[in-house]
PDB file of C-alpha atoms in Angstrom:
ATOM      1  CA  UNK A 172       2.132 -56.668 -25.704  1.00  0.00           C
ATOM      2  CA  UNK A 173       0.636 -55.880 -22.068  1.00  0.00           C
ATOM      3  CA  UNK A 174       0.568 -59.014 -19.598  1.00  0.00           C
ATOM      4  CA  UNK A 175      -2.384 -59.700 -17.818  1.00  0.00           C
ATOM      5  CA  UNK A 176      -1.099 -58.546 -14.958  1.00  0.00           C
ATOM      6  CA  UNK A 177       0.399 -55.445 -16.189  1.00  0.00           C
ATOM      7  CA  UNK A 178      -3.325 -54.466 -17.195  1.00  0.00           C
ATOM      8  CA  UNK A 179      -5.194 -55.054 -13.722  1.00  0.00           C
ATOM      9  CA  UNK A 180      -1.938 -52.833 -12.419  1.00  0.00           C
ATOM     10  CA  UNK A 181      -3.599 -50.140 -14.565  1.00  0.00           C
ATOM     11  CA  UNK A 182      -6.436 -50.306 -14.081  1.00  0.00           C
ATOM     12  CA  UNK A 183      -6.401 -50.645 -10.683  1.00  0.00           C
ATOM     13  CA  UNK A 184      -3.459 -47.564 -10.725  1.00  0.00           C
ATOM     14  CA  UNK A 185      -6.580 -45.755 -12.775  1.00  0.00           C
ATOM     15  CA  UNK A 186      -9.593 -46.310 -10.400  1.00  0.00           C
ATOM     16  CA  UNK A 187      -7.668 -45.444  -7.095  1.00  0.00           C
ATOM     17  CA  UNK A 188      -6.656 -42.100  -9.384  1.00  0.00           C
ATOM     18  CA  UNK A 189      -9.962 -41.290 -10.297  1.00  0.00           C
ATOM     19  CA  UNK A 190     -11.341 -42.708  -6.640  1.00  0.00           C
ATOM     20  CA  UNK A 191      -8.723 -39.743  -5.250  1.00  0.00           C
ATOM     21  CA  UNK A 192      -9.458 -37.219  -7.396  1.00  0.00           C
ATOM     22  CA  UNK A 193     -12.924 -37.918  -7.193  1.00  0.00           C
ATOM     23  CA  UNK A 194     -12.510 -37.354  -3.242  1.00  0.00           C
ATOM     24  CA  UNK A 195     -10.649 -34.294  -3.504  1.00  0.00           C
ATOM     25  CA  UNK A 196     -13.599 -32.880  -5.583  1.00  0.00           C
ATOM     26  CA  UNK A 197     -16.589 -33.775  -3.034  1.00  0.00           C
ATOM     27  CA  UNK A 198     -14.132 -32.752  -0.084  1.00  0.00           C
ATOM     28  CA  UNK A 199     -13.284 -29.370  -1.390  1.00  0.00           C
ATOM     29  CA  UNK A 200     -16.672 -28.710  -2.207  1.00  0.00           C
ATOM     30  CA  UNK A 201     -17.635 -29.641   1.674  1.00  0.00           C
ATOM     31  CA  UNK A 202     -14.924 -27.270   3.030  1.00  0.00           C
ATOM     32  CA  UNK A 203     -15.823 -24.378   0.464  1.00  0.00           C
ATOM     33  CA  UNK A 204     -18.976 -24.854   1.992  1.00  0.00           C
ATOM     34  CA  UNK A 205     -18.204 -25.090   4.978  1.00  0.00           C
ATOM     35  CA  UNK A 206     -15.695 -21.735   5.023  1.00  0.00           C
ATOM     36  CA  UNK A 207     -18.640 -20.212   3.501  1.00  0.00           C
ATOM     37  CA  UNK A 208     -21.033 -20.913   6.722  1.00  0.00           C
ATOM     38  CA  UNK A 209     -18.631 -19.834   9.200  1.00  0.00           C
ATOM     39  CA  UNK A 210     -18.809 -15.749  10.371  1.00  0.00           C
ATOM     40  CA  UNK A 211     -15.950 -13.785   9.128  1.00  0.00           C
ATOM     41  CA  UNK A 212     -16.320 -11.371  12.178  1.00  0.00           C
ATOM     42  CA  UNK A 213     -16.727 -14.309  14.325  1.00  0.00           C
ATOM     43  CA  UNK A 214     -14.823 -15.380  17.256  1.00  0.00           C
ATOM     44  CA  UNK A 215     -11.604 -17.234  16.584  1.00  0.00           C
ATOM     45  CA  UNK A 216     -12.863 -20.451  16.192  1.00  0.00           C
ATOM     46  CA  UNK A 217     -15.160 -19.236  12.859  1.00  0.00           C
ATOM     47  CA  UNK A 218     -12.225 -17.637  11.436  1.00  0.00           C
ATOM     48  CA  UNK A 219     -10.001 -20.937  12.308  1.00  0.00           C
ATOM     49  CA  UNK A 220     -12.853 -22.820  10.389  1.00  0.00           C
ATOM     50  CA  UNK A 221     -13.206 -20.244   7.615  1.00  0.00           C
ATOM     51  CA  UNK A 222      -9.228 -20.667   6.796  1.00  0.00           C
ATOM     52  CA  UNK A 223      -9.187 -24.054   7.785  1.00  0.00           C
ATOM     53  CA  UNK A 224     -12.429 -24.853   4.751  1.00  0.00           C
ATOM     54  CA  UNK A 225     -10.727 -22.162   2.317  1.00  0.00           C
ATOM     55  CA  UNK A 226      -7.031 -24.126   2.520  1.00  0.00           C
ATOM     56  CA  UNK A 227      -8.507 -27.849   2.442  1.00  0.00           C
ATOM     57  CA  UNK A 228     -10.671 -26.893  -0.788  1.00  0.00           C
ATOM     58  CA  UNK A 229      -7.584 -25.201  -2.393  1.00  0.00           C
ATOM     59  CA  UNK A 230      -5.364 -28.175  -1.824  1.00  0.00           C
ATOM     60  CA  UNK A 231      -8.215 -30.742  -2.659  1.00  0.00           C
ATOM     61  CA  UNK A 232      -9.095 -28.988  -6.048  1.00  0.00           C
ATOM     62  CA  UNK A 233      -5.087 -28.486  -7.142  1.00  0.00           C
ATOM     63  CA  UNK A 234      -5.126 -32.259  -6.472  1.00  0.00           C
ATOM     64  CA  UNK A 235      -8.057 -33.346  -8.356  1.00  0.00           C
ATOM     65  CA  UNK A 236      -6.249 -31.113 -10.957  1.00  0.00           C
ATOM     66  CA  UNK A 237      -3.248 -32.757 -10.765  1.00  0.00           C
ATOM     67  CA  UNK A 238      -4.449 -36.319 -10.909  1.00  0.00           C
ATOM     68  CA  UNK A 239      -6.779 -35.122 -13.804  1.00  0.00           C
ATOM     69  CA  UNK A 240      -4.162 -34.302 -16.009  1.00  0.00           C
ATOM     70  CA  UNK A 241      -3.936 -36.131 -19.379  1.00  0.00           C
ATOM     71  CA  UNK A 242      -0.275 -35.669 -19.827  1.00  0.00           C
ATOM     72  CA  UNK A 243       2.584 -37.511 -18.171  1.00  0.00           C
ATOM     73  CA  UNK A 244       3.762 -36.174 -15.023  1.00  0.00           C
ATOM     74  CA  UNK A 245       6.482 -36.623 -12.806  1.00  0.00           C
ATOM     75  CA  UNK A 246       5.571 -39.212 -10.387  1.00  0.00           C
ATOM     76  CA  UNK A 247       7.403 -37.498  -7.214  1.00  0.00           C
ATOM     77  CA  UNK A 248       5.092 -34.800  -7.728  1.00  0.00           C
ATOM     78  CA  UNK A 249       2.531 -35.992  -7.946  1.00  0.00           C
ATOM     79  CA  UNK A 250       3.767 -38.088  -4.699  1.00  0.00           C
ATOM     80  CA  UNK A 251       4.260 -34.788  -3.001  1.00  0.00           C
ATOM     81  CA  UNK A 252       0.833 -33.048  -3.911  1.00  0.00           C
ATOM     82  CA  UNK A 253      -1.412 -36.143  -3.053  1.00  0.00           C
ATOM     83  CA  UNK A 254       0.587 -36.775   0.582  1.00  0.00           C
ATOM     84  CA  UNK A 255      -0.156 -32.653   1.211  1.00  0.00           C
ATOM     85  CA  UNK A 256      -3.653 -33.511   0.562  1.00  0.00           C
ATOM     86  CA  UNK A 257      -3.819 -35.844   2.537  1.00  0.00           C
ATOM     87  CA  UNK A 258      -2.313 -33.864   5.745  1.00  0.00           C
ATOM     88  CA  UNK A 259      -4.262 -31.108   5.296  1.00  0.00           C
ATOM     89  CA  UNK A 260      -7.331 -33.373   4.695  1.00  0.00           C
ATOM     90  CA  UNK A 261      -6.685 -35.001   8.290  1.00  0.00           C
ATOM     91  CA  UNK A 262      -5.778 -31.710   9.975  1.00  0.00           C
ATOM     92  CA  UNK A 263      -9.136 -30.348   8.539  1.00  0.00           C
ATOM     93  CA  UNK A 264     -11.035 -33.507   9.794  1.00  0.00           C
ATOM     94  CA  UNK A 265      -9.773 -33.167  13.423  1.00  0.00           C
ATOM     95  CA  UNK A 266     -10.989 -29.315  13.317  1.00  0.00           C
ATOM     96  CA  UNK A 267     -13.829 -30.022  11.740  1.00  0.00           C
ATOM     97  CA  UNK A 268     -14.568 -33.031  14.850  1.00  0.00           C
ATOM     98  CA  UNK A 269     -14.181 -30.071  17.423  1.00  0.00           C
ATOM     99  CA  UNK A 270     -17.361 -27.934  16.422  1.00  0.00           C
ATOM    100  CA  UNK A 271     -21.125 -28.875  16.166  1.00  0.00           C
ATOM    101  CA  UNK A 272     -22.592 -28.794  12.403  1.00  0.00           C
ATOM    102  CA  UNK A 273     -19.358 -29.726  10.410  1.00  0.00           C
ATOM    103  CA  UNK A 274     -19.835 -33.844  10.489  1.00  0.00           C
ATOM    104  CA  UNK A 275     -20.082 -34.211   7.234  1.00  0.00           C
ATOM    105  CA  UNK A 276     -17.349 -32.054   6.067  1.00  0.00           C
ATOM    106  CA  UNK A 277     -15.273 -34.050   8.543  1.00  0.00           C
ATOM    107  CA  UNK A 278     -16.288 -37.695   6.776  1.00  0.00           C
ATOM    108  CA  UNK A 279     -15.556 -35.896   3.614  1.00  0.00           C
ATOM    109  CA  UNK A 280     -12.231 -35.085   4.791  1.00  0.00           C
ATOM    110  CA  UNK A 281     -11.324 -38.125   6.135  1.00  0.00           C
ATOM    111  CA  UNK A 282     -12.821 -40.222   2.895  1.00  0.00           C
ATOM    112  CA  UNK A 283     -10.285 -38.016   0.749  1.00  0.00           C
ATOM    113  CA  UNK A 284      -7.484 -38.614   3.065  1.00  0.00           C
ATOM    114  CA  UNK A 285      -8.315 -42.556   2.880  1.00  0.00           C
ATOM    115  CA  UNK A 286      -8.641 -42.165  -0.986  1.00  0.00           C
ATOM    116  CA  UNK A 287      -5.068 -40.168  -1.424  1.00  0.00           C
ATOM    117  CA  UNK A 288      -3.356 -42.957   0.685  1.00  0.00           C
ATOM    118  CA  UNK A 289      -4.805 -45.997  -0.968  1.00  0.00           C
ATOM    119  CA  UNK A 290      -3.346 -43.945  -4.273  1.00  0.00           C
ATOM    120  CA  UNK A 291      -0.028 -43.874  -2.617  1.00  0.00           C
ATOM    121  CA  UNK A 292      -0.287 -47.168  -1.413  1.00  0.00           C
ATOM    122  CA  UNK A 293      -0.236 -48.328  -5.569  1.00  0.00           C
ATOM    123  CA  UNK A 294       2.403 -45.721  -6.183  1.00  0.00           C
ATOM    124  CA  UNK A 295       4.503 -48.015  -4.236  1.00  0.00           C
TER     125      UNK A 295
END
């Protein structure tokens, strides 16, 4: 039999999972988009951007992945993956800050880095 208390743990453990993963999906879709905007044969700030969107909606989507899976995974992975996230989501919001037109790819960044460490924080 589950306590009380053992069931708010989940399903609090179960929102800030799906809050994350739901994060990772809306930011990785705002960098994709964003890569996708920036000129290729640009100047080295577009191509900065263009890696910069292309690596923060990899790692976001693996992520969303991750937490999305049904079966039991190793908890220091999943550690691991959601703290890269979360680094690359910040180092992609302080880019993003530096050039007109990316705002909101920024705030998505920096929700999904807020969203992967409020998941740590109940990993804890």
């Amino acid at each position: 039999m589950t306590s009380t208390t053992s069931r708010q743990e989940l399903v609090r453990f179960l929102e800030d999972r799906f809050a994350c993963a739901q994060a990772c999906t809306d930011c990785a879709r705002e960098c994709a988009l964003r890569a996708s905007r920036a000129d290729p044969d640009g100047p080295e700030d577009q191509t900065d951007l263009r890696r910069t969107g292309i690596r923060g909606a990899e790692v976001c989507d693996t992520t969303c992945r991750v937490l999305s899976e049904q079966a039991q995974l190793d908890e220091a992975a999943v550690r691991v993956q959601v703290e890269w996230c979360r680094t690359v989501c910040l180092e992609c919001a302080h880019l993003f800050d530096r050039h007109p037109g990316t705002e909101e790819a920024a705030r998505a960044c920096r929700d999904c880095a807020r969203a992967c460490t409020d998941f740590l924080t109940m990993l804890d």
